[in-house]
mmCIF file of C-alpha atoms in Angstrom:
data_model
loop_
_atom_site.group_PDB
_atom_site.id
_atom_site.type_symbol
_atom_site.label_atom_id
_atom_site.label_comp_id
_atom_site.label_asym_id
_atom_site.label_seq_id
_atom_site.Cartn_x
_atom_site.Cartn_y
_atom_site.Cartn_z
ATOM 1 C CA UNK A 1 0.000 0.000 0.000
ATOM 2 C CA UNK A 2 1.623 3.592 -0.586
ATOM 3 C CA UNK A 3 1.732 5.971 1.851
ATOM 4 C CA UNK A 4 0.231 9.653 1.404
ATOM 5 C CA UNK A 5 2.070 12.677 2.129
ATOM 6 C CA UNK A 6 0.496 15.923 1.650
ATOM 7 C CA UNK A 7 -1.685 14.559 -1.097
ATOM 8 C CA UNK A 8 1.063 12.579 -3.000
ATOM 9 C CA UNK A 9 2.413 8.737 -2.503
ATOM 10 C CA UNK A 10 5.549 8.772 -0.804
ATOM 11 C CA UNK A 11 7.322 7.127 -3.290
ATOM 12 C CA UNK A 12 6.822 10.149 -5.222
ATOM 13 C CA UNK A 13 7.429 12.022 -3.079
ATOM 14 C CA UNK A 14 10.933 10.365 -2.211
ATOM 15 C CA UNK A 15 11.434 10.880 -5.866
ATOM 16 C CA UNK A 16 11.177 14.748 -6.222
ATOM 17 C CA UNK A 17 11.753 16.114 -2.858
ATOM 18 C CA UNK A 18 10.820 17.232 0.413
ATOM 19 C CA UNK A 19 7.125 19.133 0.020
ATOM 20 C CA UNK A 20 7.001 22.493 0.496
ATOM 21 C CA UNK A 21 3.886 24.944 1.628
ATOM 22 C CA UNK A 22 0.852 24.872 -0.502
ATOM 23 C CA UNK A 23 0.483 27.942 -2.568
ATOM 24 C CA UNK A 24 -2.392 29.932 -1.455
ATOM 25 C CA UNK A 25 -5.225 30.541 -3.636
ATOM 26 C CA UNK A 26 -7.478 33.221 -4.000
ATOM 27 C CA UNK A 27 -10.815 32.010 -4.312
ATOM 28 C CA UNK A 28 -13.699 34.115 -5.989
ATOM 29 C CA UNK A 29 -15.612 35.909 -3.657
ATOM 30 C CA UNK A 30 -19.348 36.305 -3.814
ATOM 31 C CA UNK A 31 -21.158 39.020 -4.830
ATOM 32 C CA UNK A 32 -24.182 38.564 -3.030
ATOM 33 C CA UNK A 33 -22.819 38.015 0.739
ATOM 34 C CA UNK A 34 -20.351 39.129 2.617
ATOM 35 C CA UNK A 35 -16.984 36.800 3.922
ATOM 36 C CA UNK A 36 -14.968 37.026 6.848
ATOM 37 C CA UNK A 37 -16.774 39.916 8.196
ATOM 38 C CA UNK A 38 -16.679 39.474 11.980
ATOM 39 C CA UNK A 39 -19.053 41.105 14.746
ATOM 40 C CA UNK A 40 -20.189 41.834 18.573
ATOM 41 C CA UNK A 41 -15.893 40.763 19.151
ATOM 42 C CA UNK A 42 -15.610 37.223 17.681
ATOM 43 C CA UNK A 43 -12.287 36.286 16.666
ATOM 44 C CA UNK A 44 -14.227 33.664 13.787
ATOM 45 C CA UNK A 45 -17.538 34.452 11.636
ATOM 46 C CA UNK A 46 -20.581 32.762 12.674
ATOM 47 C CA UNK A 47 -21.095 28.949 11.153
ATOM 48 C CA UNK A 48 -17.205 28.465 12.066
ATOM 49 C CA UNK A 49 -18.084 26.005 14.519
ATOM 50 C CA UNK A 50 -21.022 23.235 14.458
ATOM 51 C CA UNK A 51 -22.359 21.408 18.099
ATOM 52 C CA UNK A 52 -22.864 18.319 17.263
ATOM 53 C CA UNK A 53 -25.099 17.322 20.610
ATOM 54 C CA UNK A 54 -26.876 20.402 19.858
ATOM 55 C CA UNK A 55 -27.066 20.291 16.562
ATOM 56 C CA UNK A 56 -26.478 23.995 16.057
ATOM 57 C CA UNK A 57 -23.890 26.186 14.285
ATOM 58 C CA UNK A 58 -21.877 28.579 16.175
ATOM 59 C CA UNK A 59 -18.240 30.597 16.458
ATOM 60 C CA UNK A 60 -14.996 28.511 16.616
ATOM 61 C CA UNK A 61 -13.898 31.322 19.173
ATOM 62 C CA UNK A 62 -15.893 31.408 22.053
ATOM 63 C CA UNK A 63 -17.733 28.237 21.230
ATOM 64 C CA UNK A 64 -20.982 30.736 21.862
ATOM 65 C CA UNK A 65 -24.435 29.193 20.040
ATOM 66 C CA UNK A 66 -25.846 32.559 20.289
ATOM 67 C CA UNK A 67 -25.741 34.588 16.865
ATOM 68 C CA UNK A 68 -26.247 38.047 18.543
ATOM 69 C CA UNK A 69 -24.449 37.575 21.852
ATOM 70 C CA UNK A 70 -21.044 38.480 22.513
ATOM 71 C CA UNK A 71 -17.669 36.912 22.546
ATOM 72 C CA UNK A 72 -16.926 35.216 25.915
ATOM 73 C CA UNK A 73 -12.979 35.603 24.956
ATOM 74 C CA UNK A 74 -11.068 38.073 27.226
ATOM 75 C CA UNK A 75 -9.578 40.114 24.951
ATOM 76 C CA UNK A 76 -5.973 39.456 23.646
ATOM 77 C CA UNK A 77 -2.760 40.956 25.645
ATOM 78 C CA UNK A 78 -1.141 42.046 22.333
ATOM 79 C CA UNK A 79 -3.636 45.147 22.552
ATOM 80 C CA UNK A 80 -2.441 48.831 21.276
ATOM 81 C CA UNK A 81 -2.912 52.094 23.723
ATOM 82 C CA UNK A 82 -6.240 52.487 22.251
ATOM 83 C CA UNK A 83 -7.634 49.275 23.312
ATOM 84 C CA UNK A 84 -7.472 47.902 19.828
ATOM 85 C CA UNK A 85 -6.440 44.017 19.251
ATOM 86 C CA UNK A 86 -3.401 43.916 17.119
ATOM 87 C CA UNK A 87 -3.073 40.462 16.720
ATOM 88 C CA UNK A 88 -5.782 39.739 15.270
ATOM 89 C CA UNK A 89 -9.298 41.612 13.924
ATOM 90 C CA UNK A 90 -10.998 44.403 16.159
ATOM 91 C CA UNK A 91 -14.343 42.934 15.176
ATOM 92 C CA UNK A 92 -15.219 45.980 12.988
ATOM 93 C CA UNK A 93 -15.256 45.411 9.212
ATOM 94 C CA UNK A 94 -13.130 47.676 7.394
ATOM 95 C CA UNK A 95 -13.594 49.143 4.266
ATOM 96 C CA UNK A 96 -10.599 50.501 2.159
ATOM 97 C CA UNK A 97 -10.650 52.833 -1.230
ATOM 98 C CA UNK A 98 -10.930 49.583 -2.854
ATOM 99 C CA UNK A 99 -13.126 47.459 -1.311
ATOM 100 C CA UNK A 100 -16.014 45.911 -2.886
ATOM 101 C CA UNK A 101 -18.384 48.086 -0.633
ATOM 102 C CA UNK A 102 -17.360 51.051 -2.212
ATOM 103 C CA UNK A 103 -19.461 51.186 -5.061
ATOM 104 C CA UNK A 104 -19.879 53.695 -7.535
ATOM 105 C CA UNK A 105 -22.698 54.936 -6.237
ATOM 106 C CA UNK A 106 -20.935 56.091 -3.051
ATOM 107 C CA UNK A 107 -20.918 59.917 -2.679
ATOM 108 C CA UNK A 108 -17.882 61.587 -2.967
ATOM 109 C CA UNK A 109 -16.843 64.568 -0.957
ATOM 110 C CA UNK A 110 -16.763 68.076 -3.306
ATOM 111 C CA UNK A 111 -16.685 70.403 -0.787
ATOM 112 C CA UNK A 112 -13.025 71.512 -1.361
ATOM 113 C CA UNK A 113 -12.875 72.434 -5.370
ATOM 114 C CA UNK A 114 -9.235 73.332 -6.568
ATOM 115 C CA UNK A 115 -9.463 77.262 -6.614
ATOM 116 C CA UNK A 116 -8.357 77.700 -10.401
ATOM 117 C CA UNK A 117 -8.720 75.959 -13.361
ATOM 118 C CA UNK A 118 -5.113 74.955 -14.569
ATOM 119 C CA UNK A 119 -3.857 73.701 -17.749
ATOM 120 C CA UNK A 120 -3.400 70.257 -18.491
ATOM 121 C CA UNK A 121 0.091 70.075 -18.160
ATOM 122 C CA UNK A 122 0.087 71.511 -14.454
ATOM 123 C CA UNK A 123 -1.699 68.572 -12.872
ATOM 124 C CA UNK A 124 0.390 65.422 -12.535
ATOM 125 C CA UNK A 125 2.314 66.399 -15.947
ATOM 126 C CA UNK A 126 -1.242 65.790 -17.951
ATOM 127 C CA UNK A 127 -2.026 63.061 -16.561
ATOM 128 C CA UNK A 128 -5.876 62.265 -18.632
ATOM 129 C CA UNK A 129 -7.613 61.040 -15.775
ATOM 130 C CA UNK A 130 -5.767 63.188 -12.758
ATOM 131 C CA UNK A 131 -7.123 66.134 -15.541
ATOM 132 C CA UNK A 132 -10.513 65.060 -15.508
ATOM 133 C CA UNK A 133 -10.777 64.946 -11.815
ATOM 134 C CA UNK A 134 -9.064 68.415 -11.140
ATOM 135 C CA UNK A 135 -11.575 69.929 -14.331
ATOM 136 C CA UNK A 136 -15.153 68.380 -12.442
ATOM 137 C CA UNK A 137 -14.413 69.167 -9.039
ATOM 138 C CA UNK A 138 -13.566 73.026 -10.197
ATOM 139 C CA UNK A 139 -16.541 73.043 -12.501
ATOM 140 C CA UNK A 140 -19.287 71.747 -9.498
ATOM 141 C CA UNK A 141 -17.270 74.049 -7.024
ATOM 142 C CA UNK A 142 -18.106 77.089 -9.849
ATOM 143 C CA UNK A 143 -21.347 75.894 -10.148
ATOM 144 C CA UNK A 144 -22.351 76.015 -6.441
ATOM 145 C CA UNK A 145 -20.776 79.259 -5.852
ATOM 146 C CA UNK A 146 -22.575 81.144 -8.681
ATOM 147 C CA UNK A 147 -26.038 79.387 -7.219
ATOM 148 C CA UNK A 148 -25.326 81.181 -3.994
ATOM 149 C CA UNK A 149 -24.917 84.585 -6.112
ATOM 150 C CA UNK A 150 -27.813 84.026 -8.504
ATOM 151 C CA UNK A 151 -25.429 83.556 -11.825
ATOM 152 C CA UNK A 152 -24.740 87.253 -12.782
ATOM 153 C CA UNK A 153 -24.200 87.751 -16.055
ATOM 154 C CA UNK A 154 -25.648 85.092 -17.862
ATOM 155 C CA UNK A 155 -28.295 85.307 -20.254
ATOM 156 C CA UNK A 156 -32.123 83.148 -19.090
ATOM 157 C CA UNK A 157 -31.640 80.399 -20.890
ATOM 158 C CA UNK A 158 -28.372 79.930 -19.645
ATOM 159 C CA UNK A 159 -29.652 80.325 -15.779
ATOM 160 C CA UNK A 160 -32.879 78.034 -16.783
ATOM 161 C CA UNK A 161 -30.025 75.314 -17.421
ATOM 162 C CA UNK A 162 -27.997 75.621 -14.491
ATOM 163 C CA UNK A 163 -30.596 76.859 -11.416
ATOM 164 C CA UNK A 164 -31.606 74.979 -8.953
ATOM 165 C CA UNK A 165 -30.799 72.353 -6.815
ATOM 166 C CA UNK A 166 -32.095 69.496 -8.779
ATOM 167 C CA UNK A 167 -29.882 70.127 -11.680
ATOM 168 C CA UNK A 168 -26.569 70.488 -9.711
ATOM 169 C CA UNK A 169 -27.739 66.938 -7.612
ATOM 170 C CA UNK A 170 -28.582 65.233 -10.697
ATOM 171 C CA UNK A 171 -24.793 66.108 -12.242
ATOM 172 C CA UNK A 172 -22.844 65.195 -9.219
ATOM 173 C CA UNK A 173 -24.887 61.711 -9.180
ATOM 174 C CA UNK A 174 -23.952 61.341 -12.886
ATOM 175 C CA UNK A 175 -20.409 62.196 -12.793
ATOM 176 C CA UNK A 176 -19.916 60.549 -9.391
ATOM 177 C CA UNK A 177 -18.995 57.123 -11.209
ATOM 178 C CA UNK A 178 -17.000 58.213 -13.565
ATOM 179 C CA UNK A 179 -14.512 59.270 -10.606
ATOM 180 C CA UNK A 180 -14.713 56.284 -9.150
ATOM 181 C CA UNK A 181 -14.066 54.225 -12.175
ATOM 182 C CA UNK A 182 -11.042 56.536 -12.779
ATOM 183 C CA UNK A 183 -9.664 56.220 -9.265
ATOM 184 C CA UNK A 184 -9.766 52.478 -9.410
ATOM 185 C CA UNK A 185 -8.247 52.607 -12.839
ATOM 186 C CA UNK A 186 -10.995 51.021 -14.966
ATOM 187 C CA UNK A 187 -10.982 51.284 -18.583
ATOM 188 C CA UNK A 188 -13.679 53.667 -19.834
ATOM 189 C CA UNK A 189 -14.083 51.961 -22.974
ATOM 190 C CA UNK A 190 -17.591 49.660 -22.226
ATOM 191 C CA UNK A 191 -18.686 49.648 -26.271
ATOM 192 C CA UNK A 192 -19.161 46.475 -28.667
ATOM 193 C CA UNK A 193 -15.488 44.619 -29.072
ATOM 194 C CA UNK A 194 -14.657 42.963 -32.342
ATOM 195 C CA UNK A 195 -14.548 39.485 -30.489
ATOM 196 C CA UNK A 196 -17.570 39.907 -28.653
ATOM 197 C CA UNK A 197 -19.857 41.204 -31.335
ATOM 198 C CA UNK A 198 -22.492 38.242 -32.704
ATOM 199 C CA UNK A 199 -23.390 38.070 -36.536
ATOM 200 C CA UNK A 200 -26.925 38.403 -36.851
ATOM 201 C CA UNK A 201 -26.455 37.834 -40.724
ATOM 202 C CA UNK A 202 -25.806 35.132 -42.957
ATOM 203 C CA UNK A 203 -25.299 37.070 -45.644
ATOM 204 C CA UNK A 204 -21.724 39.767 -44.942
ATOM 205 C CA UNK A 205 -23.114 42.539 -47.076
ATOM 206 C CA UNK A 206 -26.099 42.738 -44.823
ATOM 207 C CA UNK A 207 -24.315 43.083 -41.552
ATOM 208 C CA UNK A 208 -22.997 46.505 -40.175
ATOM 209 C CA UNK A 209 -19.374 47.591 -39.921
ATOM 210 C CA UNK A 210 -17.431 46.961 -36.489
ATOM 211 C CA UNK A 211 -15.791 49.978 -35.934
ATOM 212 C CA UNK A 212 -13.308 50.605 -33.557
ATOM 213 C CA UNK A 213 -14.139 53.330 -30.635
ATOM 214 C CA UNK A 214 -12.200 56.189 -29.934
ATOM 215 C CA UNK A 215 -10.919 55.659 -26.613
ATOM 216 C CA UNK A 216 -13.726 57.178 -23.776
ATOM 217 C CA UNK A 217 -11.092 58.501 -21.988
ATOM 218 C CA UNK A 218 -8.897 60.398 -24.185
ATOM 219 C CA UNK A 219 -12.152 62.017 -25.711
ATOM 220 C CA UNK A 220 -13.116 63.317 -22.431
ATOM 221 C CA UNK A 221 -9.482 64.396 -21.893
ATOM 222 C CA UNK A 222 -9.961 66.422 -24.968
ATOM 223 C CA UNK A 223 -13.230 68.124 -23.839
ATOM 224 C CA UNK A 224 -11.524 69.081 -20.573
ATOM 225 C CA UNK A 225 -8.531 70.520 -22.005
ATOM 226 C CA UNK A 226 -9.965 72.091 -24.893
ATOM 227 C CA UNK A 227 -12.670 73.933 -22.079
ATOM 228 C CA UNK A 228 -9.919 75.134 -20.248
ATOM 229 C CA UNK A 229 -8.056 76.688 -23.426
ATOM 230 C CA UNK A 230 -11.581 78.253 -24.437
ATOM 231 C CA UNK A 231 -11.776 76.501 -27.681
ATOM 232 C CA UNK A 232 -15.405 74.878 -27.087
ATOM 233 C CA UNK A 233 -16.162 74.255 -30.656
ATOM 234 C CA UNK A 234 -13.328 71.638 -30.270
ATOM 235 C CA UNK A 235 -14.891 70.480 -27.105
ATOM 236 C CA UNK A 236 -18.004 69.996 -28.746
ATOM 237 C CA UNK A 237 -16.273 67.751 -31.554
ATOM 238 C CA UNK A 238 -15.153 65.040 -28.506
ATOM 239 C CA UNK A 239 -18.466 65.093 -27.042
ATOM 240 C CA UNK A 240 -19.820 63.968 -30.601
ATOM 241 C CA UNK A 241 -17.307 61.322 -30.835
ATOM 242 C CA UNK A 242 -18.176 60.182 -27.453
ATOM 243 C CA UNK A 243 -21.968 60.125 -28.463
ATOM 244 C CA UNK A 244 -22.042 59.144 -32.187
ATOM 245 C CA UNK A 245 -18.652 57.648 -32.716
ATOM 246 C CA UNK A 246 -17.546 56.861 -36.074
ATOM 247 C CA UNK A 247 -20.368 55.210 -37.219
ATOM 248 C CA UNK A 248 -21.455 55.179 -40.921
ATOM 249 C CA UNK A 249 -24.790 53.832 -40.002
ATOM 250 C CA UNK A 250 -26.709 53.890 -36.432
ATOM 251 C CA UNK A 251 -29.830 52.628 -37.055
ATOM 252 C CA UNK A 252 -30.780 49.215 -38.926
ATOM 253 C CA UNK A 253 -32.531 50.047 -42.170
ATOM 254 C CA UNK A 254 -34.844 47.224 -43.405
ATOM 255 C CA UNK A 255 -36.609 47.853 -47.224
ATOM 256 C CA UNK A 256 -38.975 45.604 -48.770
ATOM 257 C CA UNK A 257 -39.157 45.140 -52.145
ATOM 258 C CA UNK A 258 -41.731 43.697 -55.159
ATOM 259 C CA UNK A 259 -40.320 40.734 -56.702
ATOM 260 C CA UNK A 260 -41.730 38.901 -59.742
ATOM 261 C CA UNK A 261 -45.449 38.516 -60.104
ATOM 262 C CA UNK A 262 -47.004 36.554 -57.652
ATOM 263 C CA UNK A 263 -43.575 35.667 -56.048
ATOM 264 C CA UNK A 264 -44.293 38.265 -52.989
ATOM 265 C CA UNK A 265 -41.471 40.558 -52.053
ATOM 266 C CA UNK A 266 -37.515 40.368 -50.795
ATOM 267 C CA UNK A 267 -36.381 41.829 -47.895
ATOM 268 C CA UNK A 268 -33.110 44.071 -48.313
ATOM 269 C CA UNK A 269 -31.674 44.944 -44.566
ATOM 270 C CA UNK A 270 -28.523 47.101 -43.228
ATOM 271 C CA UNK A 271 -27.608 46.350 -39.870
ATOM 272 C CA UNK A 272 -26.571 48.868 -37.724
ATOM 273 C CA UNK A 273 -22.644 49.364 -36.974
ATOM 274 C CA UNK A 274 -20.750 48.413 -33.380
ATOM 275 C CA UNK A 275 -22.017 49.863 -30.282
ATOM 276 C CA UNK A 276 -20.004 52.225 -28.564
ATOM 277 C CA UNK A 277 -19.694 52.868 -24.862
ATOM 278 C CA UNK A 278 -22.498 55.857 -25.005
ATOM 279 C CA UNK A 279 -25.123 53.045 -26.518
ATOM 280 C CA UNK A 280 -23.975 49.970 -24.454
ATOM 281 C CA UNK A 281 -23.547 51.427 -20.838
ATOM 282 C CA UNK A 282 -26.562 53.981 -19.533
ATOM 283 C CA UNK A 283 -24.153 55.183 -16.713
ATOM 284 C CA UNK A 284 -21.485 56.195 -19.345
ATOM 285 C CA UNK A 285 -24.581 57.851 -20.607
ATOM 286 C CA UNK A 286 -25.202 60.152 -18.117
ATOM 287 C CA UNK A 287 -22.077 61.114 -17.008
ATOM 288 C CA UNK A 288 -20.893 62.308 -20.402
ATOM 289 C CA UNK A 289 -24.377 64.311 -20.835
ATOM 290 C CA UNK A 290 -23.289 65.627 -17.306
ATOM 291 C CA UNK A 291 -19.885 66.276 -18.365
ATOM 292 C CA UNK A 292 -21.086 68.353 -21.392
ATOM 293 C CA UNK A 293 -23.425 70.349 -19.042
ATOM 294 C CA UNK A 294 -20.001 71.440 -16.958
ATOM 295 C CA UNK A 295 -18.373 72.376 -20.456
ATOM 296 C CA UNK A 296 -21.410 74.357 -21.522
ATOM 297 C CA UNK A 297 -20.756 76.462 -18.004
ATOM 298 C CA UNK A 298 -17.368 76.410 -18.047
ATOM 299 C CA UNK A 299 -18.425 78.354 -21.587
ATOM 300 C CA UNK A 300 -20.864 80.632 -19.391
ATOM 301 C CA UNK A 301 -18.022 81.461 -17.271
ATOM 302 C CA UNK A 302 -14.973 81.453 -19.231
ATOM 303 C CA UNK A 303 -16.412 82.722 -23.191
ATOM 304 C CA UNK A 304 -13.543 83.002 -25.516
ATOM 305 C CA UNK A 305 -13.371 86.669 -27.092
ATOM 306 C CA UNK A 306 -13.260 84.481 -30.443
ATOM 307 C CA UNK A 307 -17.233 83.607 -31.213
ATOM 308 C CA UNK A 308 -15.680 81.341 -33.917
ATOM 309 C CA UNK A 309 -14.667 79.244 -31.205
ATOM 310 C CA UNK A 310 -17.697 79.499 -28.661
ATOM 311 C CA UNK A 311 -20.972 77.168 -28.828
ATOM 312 C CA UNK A 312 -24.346 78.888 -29.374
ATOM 313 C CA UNK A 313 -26.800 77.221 -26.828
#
């Protein structure tokens, strides 16, 4: 009979060496509950330990039965000055920058807006998404301070776009995730790939064109630094490539028509092209219409003395 070691014979294992630790592995976690998260003190999560006379689950600490009750465990000597166990977990879950809890729906702090709008160049060395961050925190920092004043100096169409609390809440909200998504340095780019995209058509002259997206990021780069040099018809041009894309045609286009007598008719179709991010992904959506909104009052704000160069709302 052979004798296991570690999960191998030990013939084998004779053969190829001593064993050495097992590599840990970093399982999947779920998206629906919570691991490891440990409360009222317990050393282990609840369901680490199982009674078999009792037939109930409980923690491997304290050996407690009771879900809501306390650990029984003194607490451990290796404790800092503030009381808190260094050796092992306080019993409070924590949550880092980026942990799964913080979603990118959780608020983000824009009470303390840079006080001038700088060039590109002058934050992080033009860094695109250090830019972008720097250009909507100024912009929602401009926009609250001219609500306080009443926007002087704009014309009523321009304060119908811009007053009122609703409007400023509803472009924080939107542009919210697209901070987050650049602070945990996920690609913009959430359009129809080449290897992802199903044929709906037998036939190639009847399916649409993949074509390739202009990067999200770089596009909104553009609108940011083209704002700050006053050029907004430039601006504009990004925002339509964010929105539109390179497409030749957006829409499928079916026509029907007469063949021979009595035969009925034939069916001519024109698929539509790739999706880009603006079509596929309805919070991409929103924050670019939010971050044209914060162009269009960085205009208000900021006109260029050129008109050539300024967009007529």
């Amino acid at each position: 009979a052979l004798v296991w070691e570690a999960g191998r014979p030990a013939a084998m294992a004779a053969d190829i060496g001593p064993v050495g630790p097992a590599p840990s592995v970093r399982l999947t976690e779920s998206t629906l509950w919570k691991e490891d998260v440990l409360t009222e003190g317990h050393r282990k999560v609840w369901g680490s330990w199982y009674d078999a006379v009792s037939k109930r689950w409980g923690y491997a600490c304290c050996k407690g039965l009771d879900r809501n009750a306390a650990c029984t465990l003194p607490p451990s000597p290796k404790a800092s000055p503030q009381g808190v166990d260094v050796g092992s977990d306080s019993g409070v879950e924590q949550t880092s920058p980026d942990s799964e809890d913080m979603t990118e729906e959780t608020p983000l702090d824009f009470s303390n807006p840079p006080p001038e709008l700088l060039p590109s160049q002058a934050v992080e060395g033009g860094a695109p998404a250090a830019y972008l961050e720097h250009f909507v925190r100024f912009m929602l920092g401009a926009w609250r301070q001219q609500q306080e004043v009443g926007f002087p100096g704009f014309r009523d169409i321009e304060r119908q776009a811009f007053q009122g609390s609703a409007a400023y809440a509803e472009a924080e909200k939107a542009l919210t995730p697209l901070l987050w998504r650049l602070k945990k340095g996920e690609s913009l780019d959430r359009g129809e790939q080449k290897d992802n995209r199903r044929s709906r058509e037998t036939r190639t002259s009847m399916e649409g064109k993949f074509v390739k997206e202009k990067s999200v990021l770089q596009q909104l780069h553009m609108m940011a630094t083209k704002a700050e040099e006053r050029d907004y018809v430039k601006a504009h041009e990004a925002y339509m490539h964010l929105t539109f894309g390179n497409k030749m045609w957006n829409l499928t286009h079916v026509a029907h028509v007469a063949a021979c007598t009595m035969k009925g008719a034939r069916e001519y179709r024109r698929n539509r092209d790739s999706l880009n991010t603006y079509d596929m992904d309805p919070v991409s959506q929103k924050y670019m219409w939010a971050f044209k909104k914060i162009t269009h009052l960085c205009q208000c704000l900021r006109p260029s003395s050129d008109q050539s160069k300024n967009v007529v709302m």
